[in-house]
Each structure stands twice: as C-alpha cells, then as structure tokens.
mmCIF file of N, CA and C in Angstrom:
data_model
loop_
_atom_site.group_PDB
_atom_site.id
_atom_site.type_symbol
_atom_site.label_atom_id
_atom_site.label_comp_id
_atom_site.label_asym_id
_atom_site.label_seq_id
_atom_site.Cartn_x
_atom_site.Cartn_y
_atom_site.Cartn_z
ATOM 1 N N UNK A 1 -21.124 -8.316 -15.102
ATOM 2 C CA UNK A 1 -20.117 -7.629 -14.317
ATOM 3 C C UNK A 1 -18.856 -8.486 -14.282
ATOM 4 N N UNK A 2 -17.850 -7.860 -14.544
ATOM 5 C CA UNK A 2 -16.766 -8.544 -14.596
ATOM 6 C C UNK A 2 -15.569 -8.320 -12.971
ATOM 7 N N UNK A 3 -15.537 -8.943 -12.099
ATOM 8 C CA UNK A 3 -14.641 -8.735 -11.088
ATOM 9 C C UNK A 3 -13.133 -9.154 -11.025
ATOM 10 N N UNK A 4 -12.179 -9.009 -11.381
ATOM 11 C CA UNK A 4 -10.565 -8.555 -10.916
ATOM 12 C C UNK A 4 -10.391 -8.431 -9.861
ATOM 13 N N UNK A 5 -9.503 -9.711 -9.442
ATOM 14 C CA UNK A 5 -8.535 -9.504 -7.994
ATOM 15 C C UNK A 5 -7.096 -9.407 -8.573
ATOM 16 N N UNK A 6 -6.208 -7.852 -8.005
ATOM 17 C CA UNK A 6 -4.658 -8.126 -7.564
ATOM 18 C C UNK A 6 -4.146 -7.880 -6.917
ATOM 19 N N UNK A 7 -3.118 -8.756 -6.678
ATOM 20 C CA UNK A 7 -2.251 -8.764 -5.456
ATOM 21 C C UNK A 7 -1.081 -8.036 -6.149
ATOM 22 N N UNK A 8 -0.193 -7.369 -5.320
ATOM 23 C CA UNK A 8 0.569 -6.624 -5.360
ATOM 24 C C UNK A 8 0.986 -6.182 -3.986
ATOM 25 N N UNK A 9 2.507 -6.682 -4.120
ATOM 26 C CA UNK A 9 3.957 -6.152 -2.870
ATOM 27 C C UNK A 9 3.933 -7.627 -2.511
ATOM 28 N N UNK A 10 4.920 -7.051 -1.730
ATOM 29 C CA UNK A 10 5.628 -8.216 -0.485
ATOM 30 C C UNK A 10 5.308 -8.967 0.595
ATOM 31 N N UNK A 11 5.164 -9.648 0.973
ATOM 32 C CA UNK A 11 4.265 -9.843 2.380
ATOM 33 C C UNK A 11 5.895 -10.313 3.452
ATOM 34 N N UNK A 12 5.471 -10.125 4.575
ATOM 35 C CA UNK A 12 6.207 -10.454 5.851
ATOM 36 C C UNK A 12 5.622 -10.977 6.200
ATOM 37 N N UNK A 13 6.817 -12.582 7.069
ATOM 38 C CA UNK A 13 6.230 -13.577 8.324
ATOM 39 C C UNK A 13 6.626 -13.440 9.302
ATOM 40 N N UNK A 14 6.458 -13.326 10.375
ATOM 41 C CA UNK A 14 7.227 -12.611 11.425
ATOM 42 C C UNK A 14 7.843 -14.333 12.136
ATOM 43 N N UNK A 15 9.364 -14.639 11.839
ATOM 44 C CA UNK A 15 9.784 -15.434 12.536
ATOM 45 C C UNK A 15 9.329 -15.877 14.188
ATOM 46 N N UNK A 16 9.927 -14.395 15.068
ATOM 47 C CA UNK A 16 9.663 -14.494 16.350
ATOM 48 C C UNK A 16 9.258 -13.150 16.589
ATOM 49 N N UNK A 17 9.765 -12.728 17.881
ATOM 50 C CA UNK A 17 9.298 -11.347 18.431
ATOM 51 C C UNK A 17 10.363 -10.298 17.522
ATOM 52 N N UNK A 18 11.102 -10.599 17.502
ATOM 53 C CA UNK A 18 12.281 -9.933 16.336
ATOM 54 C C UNK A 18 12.401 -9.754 15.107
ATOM 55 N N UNK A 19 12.577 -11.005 14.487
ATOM 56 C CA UNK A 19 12.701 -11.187 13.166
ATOM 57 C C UNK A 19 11.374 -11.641 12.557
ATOM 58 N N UNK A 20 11.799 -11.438 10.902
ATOM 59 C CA UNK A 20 10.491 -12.188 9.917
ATOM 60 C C UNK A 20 11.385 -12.302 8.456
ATOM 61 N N UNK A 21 10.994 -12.744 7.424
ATOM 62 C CA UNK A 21 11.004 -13.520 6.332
ATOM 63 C C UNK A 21 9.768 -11.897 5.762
ATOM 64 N N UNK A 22 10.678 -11.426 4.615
ATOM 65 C CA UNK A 22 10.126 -10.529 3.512
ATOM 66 C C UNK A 22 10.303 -10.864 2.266
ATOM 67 N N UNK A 23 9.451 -11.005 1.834
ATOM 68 C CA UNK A 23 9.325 -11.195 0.071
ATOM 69 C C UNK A 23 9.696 -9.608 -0.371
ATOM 70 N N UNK A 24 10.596 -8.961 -0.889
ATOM 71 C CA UNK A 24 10.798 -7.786 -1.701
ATOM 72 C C UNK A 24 9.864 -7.236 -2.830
ATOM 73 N N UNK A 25 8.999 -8.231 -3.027
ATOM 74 C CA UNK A 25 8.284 -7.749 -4.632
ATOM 75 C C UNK A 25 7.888 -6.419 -4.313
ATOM 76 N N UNK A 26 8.234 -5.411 -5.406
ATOM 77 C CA UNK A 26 7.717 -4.295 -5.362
ATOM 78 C C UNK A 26 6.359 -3.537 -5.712
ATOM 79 N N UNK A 27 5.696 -4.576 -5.848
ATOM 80 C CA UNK A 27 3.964 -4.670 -6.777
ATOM 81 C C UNK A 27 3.941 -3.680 -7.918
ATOM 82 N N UNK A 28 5.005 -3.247 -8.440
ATOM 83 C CA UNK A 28 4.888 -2.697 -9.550
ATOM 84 C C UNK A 28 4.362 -3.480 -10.900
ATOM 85 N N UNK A 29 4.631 -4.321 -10.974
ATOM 86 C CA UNK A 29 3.508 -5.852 -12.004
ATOM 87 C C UNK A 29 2.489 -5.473 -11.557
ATOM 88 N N UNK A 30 1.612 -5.549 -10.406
ATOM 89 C CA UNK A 30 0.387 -5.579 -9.873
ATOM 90 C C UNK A 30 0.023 -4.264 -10.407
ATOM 91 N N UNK A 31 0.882 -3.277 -10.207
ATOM 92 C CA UNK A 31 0.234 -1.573 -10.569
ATOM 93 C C UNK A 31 -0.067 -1.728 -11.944
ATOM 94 N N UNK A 32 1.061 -1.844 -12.644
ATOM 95 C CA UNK A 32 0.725 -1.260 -14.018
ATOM 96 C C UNK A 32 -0.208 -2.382 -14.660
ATOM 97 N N UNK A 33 -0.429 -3.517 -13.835
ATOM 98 C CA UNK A 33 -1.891 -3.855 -14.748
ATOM 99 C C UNK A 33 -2.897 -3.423 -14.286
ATOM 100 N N UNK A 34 -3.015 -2.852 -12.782
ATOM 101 C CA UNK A 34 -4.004 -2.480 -12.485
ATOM 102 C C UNK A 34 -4.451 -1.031 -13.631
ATOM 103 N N UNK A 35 -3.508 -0.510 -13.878
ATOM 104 C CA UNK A 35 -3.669 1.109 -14.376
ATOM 105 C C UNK A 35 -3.570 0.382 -15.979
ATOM 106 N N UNK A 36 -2.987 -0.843 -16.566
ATOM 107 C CA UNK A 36 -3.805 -1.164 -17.658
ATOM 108 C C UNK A 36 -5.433 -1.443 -17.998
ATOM 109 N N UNK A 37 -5.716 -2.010 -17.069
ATOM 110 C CA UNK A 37 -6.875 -2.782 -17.152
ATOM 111 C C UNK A 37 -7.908 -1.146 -16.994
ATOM 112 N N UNK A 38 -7.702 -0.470 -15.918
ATOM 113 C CA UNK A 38 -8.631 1.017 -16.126
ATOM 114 C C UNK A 38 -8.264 2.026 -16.916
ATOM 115 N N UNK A 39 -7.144 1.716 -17.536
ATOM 116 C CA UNK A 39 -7.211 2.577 -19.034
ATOM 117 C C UNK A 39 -8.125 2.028 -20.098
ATOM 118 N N UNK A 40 -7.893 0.770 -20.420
ATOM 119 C CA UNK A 40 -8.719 0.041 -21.418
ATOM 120 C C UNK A 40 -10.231 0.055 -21.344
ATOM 121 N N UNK A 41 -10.754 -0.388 -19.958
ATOM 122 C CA UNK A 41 -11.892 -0.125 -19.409
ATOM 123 C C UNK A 41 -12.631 0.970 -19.554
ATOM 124 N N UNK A 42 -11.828 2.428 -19.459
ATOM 125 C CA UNK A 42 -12.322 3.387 -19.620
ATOM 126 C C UNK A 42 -12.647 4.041 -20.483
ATOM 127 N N UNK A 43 -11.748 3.592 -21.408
ATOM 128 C CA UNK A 43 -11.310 4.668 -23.382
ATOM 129 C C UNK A 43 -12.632 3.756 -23.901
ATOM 130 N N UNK A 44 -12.938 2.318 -23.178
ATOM 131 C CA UNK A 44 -14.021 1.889 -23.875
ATOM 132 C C UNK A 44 -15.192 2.452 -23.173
ATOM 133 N N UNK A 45 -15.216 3.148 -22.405
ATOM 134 C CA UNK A 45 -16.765 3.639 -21.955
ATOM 135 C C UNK A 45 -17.417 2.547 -20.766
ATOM 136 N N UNK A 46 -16.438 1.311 -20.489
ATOM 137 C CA UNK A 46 -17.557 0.480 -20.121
ATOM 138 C C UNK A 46 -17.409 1.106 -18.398
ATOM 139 N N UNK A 47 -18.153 0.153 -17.668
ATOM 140 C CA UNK A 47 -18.528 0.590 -16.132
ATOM 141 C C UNK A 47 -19.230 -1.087 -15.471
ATOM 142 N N UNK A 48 -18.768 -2.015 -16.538
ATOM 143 C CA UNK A 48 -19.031 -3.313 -15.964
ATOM 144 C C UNK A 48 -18.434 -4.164 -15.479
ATOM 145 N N UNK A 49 -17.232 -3.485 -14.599
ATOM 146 C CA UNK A 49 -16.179 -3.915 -14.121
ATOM 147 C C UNK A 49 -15.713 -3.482 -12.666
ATOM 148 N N UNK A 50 -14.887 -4.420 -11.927
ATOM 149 C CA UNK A 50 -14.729 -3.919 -10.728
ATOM 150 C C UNK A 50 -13.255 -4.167 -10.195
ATOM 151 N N UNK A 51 -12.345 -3.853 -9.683
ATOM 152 C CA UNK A 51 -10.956 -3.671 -9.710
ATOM 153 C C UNK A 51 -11.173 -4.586 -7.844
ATOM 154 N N UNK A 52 -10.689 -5.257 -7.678
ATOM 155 C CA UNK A 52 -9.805 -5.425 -6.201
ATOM 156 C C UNK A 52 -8.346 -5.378 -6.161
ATOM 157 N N UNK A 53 -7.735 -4.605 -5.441
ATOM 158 C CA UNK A 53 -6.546 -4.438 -5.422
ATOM 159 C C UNK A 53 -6.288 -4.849 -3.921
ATOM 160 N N UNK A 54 -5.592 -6.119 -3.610
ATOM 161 C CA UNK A 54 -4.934 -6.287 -2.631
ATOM 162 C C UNK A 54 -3.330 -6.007 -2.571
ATOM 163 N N UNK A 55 -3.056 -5.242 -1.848
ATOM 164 C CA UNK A 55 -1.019 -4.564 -1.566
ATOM 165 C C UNK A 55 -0.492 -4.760 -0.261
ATOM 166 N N UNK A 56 0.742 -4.357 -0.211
ATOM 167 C CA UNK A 56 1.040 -4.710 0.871
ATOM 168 C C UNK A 56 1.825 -2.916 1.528
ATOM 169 N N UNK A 57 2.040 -2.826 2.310
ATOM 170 C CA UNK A 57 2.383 -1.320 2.650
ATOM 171 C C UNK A 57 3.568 -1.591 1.830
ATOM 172 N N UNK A 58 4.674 -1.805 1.265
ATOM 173 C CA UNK A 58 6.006 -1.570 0.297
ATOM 174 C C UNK A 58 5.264 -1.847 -1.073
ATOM 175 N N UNK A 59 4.486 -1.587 -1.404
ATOM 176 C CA UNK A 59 3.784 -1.704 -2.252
ATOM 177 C C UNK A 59 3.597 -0.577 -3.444
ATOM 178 N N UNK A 60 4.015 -0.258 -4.540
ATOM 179 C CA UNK A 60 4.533 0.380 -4.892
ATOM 180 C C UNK A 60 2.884 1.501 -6.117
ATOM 181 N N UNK A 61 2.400 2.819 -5.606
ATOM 182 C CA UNK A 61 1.265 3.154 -5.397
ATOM 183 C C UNK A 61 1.700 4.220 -5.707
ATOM 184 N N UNK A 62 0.498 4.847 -6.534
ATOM 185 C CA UNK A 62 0.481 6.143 -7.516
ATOM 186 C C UNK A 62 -1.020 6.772 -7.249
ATOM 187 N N UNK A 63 -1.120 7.881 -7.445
ATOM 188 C CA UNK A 63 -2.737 8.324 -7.100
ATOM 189 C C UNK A 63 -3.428 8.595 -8.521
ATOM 190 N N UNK A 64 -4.314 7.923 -8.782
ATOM 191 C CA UNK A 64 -5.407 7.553 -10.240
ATOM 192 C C UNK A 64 -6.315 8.503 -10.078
ATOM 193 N N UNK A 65 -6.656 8.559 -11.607
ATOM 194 C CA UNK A 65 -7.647 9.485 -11.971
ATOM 195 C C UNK A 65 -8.649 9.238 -11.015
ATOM 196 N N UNK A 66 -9.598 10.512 -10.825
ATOM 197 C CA UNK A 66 -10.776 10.307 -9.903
ATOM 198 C C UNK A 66 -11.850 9.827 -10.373
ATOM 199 N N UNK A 67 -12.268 9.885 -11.722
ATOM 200 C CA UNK A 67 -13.111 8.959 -12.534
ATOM 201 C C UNK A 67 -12.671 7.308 -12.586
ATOM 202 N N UNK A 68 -11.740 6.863 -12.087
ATOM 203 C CA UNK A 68 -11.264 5.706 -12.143
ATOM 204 C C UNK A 68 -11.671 4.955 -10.778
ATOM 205 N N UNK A 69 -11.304 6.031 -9.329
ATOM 206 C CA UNK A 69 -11.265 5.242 -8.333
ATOM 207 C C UNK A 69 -12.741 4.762 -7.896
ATOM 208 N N UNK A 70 -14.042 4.793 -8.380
ATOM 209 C CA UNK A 70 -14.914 4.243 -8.494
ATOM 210 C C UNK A 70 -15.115 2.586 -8.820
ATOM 211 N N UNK A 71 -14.223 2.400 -9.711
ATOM 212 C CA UNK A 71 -14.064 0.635 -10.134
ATOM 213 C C UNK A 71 -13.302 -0.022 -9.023
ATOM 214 N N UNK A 72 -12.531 0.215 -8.175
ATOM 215 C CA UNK A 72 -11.244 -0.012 -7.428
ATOM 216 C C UNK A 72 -11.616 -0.116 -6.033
ATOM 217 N N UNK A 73 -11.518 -1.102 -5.437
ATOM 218 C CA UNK A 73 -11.508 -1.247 -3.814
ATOM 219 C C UNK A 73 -9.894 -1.329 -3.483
ATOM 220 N N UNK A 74 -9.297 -0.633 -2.650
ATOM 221 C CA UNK A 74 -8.232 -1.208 -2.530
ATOM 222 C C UNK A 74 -8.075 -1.825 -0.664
ATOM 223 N N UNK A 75 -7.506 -2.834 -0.397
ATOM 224 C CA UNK A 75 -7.598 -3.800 0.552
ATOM 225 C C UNK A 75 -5.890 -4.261 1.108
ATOM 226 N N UNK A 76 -5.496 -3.563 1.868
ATOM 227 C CA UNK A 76 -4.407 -3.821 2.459
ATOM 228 C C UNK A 76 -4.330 -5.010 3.173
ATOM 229 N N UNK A 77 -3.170 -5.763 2.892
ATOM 230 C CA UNK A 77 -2.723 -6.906 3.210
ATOM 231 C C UNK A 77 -1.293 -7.017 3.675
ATOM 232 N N UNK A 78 -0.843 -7.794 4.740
ATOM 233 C CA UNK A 78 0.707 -7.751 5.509
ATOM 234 C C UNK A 78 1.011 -9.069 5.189
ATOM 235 N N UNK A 79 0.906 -10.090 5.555
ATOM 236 C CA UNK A 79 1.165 -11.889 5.760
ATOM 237 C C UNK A 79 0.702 -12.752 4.643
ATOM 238 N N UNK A 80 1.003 -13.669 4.536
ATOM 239 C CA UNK A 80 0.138 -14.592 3.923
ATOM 240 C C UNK A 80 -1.137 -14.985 4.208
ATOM 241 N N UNK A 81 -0.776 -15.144 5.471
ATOM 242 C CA UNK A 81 -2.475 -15.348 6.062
ATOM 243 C C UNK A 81 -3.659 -14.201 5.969
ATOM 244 N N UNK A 82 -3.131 -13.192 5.650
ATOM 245 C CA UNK A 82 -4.137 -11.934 5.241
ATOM 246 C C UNK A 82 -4.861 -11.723 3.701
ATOM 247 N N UNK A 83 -3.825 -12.395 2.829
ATOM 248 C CA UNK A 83 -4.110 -12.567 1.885
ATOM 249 C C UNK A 83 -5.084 -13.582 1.688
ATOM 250 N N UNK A 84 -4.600 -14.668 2.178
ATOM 251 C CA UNK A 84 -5.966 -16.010 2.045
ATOM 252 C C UNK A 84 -7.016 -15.560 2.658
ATOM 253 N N UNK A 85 -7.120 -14.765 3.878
ATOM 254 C CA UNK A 85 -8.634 -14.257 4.268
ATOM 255 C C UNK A 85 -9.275 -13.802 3.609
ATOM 256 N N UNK A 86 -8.479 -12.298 2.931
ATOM 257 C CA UNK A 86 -9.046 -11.380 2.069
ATOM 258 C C UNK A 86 -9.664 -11.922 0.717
ATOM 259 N N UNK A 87 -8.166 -12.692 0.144
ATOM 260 C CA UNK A 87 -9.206 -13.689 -0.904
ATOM 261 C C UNK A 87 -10.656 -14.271 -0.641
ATOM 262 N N UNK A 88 -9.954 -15.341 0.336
ATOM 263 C CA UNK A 88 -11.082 -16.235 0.635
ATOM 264 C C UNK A 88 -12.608 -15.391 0.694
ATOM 265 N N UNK A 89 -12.452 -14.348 1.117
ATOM 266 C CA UNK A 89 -13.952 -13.243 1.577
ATOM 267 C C UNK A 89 -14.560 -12.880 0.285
ATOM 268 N N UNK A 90 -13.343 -12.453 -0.947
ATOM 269 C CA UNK A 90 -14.016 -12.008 -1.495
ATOM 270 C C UNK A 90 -14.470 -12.960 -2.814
ATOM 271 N N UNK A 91 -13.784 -13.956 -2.805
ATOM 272 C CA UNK A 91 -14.625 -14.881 -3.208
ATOM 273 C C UNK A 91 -15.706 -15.131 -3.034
ATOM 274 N N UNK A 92 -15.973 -15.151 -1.947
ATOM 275 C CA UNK A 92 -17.244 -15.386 -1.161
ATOM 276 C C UNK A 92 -18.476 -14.684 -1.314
ATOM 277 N N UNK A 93 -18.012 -13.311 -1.869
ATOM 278 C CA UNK A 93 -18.792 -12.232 -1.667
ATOM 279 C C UNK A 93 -19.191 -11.800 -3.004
ATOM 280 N N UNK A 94 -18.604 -12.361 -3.975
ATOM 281 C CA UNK A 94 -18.525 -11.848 -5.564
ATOM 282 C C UNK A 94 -18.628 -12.796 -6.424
ATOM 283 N N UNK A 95 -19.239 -13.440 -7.848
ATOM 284 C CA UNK A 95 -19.490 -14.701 -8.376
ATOM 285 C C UNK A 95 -17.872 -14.398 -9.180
ATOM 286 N N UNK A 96 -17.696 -15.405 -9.138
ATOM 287 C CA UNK A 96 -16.116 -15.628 -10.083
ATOM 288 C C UNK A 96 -16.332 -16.281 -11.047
#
C-alpha cells in the first residue's frame, strides 16, 4: 500500500484578537497533483494507494470523479499548528 500526504492552501496565525499573518498559497500545486496522482493511479487499474489531502478553507477545490473519492481522505487544516497535529497523527497511524 502506498500512502500520500498533501498539503494544500494557506494557513493563518492569528496575531491577537484582531489580526493574523496569511500565507496566500492557493493550493492549486497541491490540487493538480492530487488529480495527477488519481489519474495515473486509476488508467492503471491499481487500488494500492491512498490519497491524504490536507487544505486549508482558501484552498482551491474541484469535485472528483466518484470512483476516485474512495482513495482520498480529505482533512481540513487552518494554522500551522493543525498541520503538525494532523501530520504528526497520521504518521502515526500509517507506515511511511
């Protein structure tokens, strides 16, 4: 079994009660490899693969074939610190 983590979008730090610090990335890098990697995956027949998609809500998201969303967890993420959890877990949870 082969497991894939991506990250994809921007994350926000929230300065204070007001403000925060935004990264702009539009996770469009993150998409179109995600929708590479389950094209290739698929035209080959295989099913020994598993997609994590971590995004951020500006995160830039298309709706996939329904034979596809089977490989794909997708896992919303805001901060940095959400990201290292989410990583950190699924490391944890999956042999790398």
């Amino acid at each position: 079994m082969l497991n894939i983590a991506i990250t994809a979008g921007g994350t926000s730090e929230h300065i204070d009660g007001v403000r925060r610090l935004t990264n702009i990335s539009t996770g469009l890098l993150g998409w179109y490899c995600l929708e590479t990697i389950l094209d290739y995956f698929c035209a080959e027949k295989r099913s020994d693969f598993h997609v994590t998609y971590l995004f951020t809500e500006t995160a830039f998201r298309k709706a996939l074939d329904k034979e596809q969303l089977p490989f794909v967890d997708f896992v919303p993420v805001t901060d940095a610190e959400s990201v290292y959890h989410a990583v950190d877990a699924l490391t944890k949870s999956v042999p790398v």
